[in-house]
PDB file of C-alpha atoms in Angstrom:
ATOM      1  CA  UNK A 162      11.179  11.079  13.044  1.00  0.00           C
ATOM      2  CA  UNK A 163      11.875   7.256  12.097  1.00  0.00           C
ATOM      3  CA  UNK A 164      10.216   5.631   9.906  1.00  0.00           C
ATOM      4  CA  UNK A 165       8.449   2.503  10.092  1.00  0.00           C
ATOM      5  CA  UNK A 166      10.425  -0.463  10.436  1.00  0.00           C
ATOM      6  CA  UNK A 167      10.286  -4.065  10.083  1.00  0.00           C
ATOM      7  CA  UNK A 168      11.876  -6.896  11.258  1.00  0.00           C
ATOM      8  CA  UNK A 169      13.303  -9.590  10.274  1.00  0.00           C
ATOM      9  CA  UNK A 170      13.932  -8.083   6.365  1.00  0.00           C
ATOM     10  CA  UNK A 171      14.240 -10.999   4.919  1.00  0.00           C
ATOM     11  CA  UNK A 172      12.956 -14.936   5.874  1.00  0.00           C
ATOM     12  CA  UNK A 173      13.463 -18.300   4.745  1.00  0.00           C
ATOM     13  CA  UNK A 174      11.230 -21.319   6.113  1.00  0.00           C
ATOM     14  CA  UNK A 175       9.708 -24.368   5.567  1.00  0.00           C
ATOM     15  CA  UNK A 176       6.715 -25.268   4.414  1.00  0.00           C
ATOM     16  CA  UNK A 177       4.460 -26.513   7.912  1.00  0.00           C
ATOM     17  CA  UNK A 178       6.391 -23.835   9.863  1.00  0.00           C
ATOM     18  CA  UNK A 179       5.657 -20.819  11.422  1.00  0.00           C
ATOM     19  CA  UNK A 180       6.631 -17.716  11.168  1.00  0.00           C
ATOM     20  CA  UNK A 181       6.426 -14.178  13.021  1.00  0.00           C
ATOM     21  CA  UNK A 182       7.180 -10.547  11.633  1.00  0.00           C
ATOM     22  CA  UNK A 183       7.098  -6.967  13.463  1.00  0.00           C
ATOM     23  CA  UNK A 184       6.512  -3.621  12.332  1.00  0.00           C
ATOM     24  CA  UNK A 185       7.323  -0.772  15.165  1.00  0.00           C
ATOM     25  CA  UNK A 186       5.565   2.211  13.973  1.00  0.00           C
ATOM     26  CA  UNK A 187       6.035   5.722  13.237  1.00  0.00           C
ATOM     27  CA  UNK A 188       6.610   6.829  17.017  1.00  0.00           C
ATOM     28  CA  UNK A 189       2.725   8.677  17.538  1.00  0.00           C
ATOM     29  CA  UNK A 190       0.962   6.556  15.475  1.00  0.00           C
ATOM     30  CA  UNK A 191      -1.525   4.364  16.749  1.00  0.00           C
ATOM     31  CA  UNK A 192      -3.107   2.553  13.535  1.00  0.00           C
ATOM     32  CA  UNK A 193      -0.673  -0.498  12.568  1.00  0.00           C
ATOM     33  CA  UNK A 194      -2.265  -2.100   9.492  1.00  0.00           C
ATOM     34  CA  UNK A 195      -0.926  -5.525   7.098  1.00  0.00           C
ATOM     35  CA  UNK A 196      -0.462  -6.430   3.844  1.00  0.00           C
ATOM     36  CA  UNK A 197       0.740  -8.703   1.454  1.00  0.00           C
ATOM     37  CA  UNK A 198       2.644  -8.303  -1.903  1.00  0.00           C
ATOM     38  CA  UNK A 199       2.585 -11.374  -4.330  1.00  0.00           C
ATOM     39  CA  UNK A 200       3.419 -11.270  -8.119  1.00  0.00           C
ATOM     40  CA  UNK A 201       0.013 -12.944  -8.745  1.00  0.00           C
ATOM     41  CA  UNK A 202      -2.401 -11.061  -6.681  1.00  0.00           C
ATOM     42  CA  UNK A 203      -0.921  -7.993  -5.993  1.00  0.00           C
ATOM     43  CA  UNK A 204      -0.881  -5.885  -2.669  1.00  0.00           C
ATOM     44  CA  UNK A 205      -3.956  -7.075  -0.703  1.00  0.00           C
ATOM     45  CA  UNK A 206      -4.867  -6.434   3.086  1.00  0.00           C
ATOM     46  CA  UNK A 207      -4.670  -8.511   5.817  1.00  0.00           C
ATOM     47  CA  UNK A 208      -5.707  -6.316   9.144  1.00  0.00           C
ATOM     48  CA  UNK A 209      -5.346  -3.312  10.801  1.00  0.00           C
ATOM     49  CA  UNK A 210      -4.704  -2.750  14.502  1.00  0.00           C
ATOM     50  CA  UNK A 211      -5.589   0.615  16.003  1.00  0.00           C
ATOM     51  CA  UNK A 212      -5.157   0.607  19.894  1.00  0.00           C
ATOM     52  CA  UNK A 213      -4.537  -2.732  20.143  1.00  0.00           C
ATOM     53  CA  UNK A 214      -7.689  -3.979  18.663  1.00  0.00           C
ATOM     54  CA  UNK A 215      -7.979  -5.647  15.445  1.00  0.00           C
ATOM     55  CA  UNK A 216     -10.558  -3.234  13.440  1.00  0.00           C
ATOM     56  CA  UNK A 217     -10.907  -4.684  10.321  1.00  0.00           C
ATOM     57  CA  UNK A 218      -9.813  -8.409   8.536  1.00  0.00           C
ATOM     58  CA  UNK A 219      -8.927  -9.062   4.912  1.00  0.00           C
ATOM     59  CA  UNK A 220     -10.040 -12.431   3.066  1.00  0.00           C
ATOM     60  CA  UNK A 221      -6.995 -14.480   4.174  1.00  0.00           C
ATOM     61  CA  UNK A 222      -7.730 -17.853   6.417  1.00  0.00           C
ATOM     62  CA  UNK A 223      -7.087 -18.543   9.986  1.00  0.00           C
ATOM     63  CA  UNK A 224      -3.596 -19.259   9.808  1.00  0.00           C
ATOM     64  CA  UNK A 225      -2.634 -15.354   9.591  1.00  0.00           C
ATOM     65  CA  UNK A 226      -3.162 -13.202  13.124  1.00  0.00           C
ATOM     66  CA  UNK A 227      -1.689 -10.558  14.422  1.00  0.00           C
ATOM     67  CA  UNK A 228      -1.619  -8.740  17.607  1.00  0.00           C
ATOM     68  CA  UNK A 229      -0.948  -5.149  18.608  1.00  0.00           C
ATOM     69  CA  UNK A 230       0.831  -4.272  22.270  1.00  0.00           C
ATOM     70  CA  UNK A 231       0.189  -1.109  24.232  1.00  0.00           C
ATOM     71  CA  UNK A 232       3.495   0.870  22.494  1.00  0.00           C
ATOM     72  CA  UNK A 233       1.908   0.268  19.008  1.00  0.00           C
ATOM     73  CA  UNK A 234       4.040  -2.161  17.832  1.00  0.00           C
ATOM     74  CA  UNK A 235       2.368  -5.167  15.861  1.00  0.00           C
ATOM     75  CA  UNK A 236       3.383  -8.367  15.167  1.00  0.00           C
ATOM     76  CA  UNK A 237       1.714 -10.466  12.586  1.00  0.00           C
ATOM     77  CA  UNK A 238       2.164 -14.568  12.613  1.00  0.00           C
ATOM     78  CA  UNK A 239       1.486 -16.961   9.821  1.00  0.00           C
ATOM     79  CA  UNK A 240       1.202 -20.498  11.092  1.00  0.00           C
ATOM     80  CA  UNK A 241       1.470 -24.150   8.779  1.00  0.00           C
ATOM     81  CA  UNK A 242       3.383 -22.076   6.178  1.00  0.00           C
ATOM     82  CA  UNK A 243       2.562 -22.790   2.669  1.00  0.00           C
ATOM     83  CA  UNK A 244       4.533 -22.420  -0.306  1.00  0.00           C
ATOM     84  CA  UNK A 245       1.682 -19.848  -1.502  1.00  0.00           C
ATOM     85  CA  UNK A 246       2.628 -17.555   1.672  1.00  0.00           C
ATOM     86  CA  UNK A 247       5.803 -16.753   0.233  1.00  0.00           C
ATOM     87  CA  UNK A 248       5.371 -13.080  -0.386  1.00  0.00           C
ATOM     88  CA  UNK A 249       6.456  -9.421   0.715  1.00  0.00           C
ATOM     89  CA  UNK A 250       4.931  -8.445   3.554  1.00  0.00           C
ATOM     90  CA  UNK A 251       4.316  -4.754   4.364  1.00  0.00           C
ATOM     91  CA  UNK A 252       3.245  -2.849   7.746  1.00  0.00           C
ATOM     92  CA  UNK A 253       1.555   0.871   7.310  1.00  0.00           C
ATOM     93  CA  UNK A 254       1.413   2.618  10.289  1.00  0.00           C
ATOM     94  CA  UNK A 255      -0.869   5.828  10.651  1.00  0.00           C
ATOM     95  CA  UNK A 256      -1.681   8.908  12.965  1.00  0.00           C
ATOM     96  CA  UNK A 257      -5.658   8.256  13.031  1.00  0.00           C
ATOM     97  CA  UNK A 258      -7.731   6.122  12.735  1.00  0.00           C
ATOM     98  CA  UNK A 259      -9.729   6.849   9.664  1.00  0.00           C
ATOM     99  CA  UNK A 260      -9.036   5.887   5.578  1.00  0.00           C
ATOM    100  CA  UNK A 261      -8.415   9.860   5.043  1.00  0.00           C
ATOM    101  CA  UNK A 262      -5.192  10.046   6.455  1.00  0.00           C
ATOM    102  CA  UNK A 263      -1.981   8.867   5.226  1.00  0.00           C
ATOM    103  CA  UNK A 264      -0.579   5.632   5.874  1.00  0.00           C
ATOM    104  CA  UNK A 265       3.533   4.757   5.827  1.00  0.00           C
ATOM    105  CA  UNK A 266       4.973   1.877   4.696  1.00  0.00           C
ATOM    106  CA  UNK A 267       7.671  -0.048   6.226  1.00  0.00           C
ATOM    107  CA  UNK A 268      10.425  -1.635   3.758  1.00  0.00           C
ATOM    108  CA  UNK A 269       8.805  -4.976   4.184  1.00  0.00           C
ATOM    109  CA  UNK A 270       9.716  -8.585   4.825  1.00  0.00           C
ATOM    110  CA  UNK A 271      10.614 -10.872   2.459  1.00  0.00           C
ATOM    111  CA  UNK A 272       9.245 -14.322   3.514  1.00  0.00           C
ATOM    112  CA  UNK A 273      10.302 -16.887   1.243  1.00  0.00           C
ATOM    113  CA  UNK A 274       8.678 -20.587   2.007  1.00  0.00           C
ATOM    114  CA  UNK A 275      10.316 -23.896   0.837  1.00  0.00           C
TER     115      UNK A 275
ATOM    116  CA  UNK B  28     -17.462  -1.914  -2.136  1.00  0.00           C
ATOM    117  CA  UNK B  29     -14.416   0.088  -3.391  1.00  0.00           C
ATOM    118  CA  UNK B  30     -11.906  -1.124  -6.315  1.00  0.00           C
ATOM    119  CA  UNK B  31      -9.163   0.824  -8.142  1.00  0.00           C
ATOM    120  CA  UNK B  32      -8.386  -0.356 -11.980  1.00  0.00           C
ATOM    121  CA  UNK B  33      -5.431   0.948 -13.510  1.00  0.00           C
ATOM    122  CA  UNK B  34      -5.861   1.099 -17.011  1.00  0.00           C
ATOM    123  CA  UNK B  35      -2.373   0.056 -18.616  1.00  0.00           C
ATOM    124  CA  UNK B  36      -0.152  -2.588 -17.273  1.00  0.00           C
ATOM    125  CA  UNK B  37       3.103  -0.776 -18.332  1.00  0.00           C
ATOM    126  CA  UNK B  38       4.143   2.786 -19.550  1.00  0.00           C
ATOM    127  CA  UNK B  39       7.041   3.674 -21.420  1.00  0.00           C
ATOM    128  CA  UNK B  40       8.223   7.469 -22.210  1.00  0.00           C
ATOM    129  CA  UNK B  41      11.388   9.127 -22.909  1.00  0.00           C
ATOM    130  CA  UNK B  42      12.781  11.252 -20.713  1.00  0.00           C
ATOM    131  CA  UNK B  43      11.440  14.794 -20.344  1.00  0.00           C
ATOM    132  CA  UNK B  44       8.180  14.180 -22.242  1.00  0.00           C
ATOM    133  CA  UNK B  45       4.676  13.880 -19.689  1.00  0.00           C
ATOM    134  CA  UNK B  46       3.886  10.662 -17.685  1.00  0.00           C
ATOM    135  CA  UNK B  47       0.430   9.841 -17.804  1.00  0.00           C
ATOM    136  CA  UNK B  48      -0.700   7.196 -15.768  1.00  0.00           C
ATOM    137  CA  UNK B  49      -4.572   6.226 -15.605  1.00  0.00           C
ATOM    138  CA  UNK B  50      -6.724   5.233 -12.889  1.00  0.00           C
ATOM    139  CA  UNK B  51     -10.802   4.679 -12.825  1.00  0.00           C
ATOM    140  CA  UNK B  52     -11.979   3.656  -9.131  1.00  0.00           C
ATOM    141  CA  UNK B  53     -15.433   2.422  -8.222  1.00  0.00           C
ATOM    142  CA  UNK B  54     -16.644   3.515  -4.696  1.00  0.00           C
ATOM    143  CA  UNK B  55     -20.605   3.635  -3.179  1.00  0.00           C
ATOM    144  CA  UNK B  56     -19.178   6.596  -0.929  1.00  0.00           C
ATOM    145  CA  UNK B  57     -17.094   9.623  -1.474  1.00  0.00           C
ATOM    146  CA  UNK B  58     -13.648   8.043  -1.601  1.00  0.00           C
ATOM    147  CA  UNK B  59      -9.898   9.628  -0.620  1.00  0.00           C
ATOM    148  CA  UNK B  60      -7.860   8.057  -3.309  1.00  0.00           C
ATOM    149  CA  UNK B  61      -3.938   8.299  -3.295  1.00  0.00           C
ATOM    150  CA  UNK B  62      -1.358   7.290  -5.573  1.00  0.00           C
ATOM    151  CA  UNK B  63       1.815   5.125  -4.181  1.00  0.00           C
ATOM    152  CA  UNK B  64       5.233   4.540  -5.791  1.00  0.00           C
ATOM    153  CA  UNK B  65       7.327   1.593  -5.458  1.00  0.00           C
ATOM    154  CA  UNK B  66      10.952   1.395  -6.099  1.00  0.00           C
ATOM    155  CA  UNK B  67      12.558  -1.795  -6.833  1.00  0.00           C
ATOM    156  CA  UNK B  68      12.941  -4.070  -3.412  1.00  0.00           C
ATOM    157  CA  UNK B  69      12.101  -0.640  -1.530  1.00  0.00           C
ATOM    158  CA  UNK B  70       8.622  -0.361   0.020  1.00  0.00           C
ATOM    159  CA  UNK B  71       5.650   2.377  -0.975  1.00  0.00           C
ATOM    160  CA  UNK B  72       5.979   5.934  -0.924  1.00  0.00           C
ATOM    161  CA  UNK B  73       2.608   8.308  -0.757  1.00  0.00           C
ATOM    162  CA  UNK B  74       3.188  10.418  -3.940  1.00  0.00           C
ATOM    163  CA  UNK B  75      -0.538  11.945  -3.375  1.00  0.00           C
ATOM    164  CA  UNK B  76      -3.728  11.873  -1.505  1.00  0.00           C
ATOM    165  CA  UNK B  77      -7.570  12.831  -2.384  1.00  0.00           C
ATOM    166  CA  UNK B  78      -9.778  13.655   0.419  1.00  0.00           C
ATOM    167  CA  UNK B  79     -12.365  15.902  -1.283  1.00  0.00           C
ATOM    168  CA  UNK B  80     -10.583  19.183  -1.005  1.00  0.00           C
ATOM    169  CA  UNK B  81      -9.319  20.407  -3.997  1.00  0.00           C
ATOM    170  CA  UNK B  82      -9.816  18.281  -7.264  1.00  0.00           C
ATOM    171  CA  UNK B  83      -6.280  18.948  -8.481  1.00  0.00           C
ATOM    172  CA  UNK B  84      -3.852  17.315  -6.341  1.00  0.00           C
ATOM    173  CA  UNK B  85      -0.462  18.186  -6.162  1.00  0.00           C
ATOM    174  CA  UNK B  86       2.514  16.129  -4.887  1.00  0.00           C
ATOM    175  CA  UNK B  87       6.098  15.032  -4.575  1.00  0.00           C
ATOM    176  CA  UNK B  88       8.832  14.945  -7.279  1.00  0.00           C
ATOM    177  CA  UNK B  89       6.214  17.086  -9.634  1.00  0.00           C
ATOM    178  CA  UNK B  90       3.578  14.696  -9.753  1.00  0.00           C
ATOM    179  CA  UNK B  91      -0.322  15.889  -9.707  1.00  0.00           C
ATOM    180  CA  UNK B  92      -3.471  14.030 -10.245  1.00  0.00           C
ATOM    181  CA  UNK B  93      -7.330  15.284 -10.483  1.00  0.00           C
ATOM    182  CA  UNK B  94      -9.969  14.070  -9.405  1.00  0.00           C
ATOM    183  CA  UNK B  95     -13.178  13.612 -11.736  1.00  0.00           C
ATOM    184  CA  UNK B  96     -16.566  12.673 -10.232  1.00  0.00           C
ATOM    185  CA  UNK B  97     -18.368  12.529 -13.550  1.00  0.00           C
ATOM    186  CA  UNK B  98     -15.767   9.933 -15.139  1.00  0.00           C
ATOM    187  CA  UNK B  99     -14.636   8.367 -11.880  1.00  0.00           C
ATOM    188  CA  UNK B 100     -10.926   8.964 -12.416  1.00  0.00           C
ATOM    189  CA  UNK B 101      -7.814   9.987 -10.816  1.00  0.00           C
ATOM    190  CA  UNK B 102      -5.073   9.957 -13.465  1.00  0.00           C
ATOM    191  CA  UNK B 103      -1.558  10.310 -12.169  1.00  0.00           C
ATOM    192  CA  UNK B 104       0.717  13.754 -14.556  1.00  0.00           C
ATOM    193  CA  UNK B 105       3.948  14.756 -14.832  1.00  0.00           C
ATOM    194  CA  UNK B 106       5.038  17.233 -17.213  1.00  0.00           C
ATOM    195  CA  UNK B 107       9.092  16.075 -17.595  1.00  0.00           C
ATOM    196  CA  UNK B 108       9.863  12.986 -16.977  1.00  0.00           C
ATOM    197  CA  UNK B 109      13.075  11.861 -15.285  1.00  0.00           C
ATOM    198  CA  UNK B 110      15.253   8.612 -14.967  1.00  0.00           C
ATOM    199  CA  UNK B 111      14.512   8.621 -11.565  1.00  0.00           C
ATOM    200  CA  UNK B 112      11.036   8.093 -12.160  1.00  0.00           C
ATOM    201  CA  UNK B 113      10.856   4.471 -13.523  1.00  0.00           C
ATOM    202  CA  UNK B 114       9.392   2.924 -10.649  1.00  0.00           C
ATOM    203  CA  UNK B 115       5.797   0.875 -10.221  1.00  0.00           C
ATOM    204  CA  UNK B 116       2.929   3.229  -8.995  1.00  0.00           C
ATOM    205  CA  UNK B 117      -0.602   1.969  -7.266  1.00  0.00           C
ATOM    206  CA  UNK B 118      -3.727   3.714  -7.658  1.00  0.00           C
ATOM    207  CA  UNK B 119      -5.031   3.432  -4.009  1.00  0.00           C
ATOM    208  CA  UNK B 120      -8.753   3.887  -3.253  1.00  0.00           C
ATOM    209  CA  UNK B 121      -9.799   3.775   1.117  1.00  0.00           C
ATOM    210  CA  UNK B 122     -11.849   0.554   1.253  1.00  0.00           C
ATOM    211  CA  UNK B 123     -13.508   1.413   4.306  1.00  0.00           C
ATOM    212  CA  UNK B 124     -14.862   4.221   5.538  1.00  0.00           C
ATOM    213  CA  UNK B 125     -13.285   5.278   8.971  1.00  0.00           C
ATOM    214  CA  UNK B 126     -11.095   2.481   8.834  1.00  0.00           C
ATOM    215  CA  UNK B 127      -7.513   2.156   7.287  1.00  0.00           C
ATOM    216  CA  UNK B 128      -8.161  -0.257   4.601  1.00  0.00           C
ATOM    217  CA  UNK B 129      -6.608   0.662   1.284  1.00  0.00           C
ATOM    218  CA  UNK B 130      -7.765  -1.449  -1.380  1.00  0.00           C
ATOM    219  CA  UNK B 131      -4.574  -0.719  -4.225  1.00  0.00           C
ATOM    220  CA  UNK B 132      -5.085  -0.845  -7.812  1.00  0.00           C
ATOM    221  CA  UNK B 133      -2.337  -3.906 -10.000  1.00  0.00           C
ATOM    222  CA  UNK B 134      -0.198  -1.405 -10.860  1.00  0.00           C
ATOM    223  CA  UNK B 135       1.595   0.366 -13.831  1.00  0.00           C
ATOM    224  CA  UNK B 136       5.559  -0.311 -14.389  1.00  0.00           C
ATOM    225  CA  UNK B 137       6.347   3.042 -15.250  1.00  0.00           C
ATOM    226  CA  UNK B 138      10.176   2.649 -18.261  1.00  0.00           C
ATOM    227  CA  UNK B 139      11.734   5.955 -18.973  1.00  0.00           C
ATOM    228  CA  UNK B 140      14.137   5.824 -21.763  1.00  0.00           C
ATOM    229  CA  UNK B 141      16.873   8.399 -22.220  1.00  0.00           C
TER     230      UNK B 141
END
C-alpha cells in the first residue's frame, strides 16, 4: 500500500499570501488529521477530518481551514500568511475513527514565509 | 485534559549500551499512548502503541516500552543501541477520546556515539 503523501514538499511565500497543502491518504483510510511542527512549540494539532467533516479543532485562529472531499483527500489552507506560519506541516491519515488506532504520517510540507 | 512530558531534552549513549528514554503523561481517562520517531527532514514513524492490552509493549527496530498506572509513565528501552538509532522520538498521549487528536510530548534528540 502507499503511504501518505503530501504535496507540494516544500513552499516559499510571502508574508499576506495564501497558501494551500494536500495530503492523499493511506488508500482505506477515512480519518485525515493536521499538524504543525515549529522549533518553538513543537508538533501541535490543527484538525482532523473523518468523512469529510471536521471533528475536532486545535487552538490556531481563523486563518487555518481545511476541507476533506468524498475520496479522503484533505487539503488544509492558511490565509494572510505570517512569518510565524513558517513551519512543517504534517497530515496523519487513519483507518478509524477513534484515538486507539494508529495514525501515519505523511513526509510533510515545508512552508517557509518571507 | 491529556499532556505528555518527556523528561530529558537530549540523550546520548554509545553504541550497543540501552536507550532509555522517559515519558510521564497526565490523562483524566485511560489513555493509548505511543511513541513516534523522527528522522532528520523525514516525517514520524509509530515505533509503539498503548491501548490497555498488555503493559509491556513491544515494537519496531527492538524498541519496548511499559506502561505504569501507579507512576504514570511510559518509558521508551532498548537493550543495544545502534547508529541508526539517533533520531528525535515523541511521547504521544490520544487527546481525545474517540477522536484522533494526539497531543505529542517536546521530544528527546536521541546521539549515539560509536
Amino acid at each position: 500500500k502507499a503511504g501518505v503523501t503530501q504535496t507540494p514538499r516544500y513552499l516559499i511565500k510571502t508574508r499576506g499570501q495564501q497558501v494551500t497543502l494536500s495530503c492523499s491518504p493511506i488508500s482505506g483510510h477515512r480519518s485525515v488529521s493536521w499538524y504543525q511542527q515549529t522549533p518553538g512549540q513543537g508538533l501541535q494539532f490543527l484538525f482532523e477530518y473523518f468523512s469529510e467533516t471536521q471533528r475536532n479543532k486545535g487552538n490556531f485562529p481563523g486563518r487555518f481551514s481545511g476541507r476533506q472531499f468524498s475520496n479522503s483527500r484533505s487539503e488544509m489552507n492558511v490565509s494572510t500568511l505570517e512569518l510565524g506560519d513558517s513551519a512543517l506541516y504534517l497530515c496523519a491519515s487513519s483507518s478509524a475513527g477513534t484515538g486507539t488506532y494508529e495514525q501515519y504520517f505523511g513526509p510533510g510540507t515545508r512552508l517557509t514565509v518571507t | 485534559a491529556q499532556s505528555v512530558t518527556q523528561l530529558d531534552s537530549h540523550v546520548s549513549v554509545s553504541e550497543g549500551t540501552p536507550v532509555l528514554l522517559r515519558c510521564n503523561y497526565s490523562s483524566s481517562y485511560s489513555p493509548s499512548l505511543f511513541w513516534y520517531v523522527q528522522h532528520p527532514n523525514k516525517g514520524l514513524q509509530l515505533l509503539l502503541k498503548y491501548t490497555s492490552a498488555a503493559t509491556l509493549v513491544k515494537g519496531i527496530n527492538g524498541f519496548e516500552a511499559e506502561f505504569k498506572k501507579s507512576e504514570t509513565s511510559f518509558h521508551l528501552t532498548k537493550p543495544s543501541a545502534h547508529m541508526s538509532d539517533a533520531a528525535e522520538y515523541f511521547c504521544v498521549v490520544s487527546g481525545s477520546r474517540g477522536y484522533n487528536k494526539l497531543i505529542f510530548g517536546a521530544g528527546t534528540r536521541l546521539a549515539v556515539h560509536p
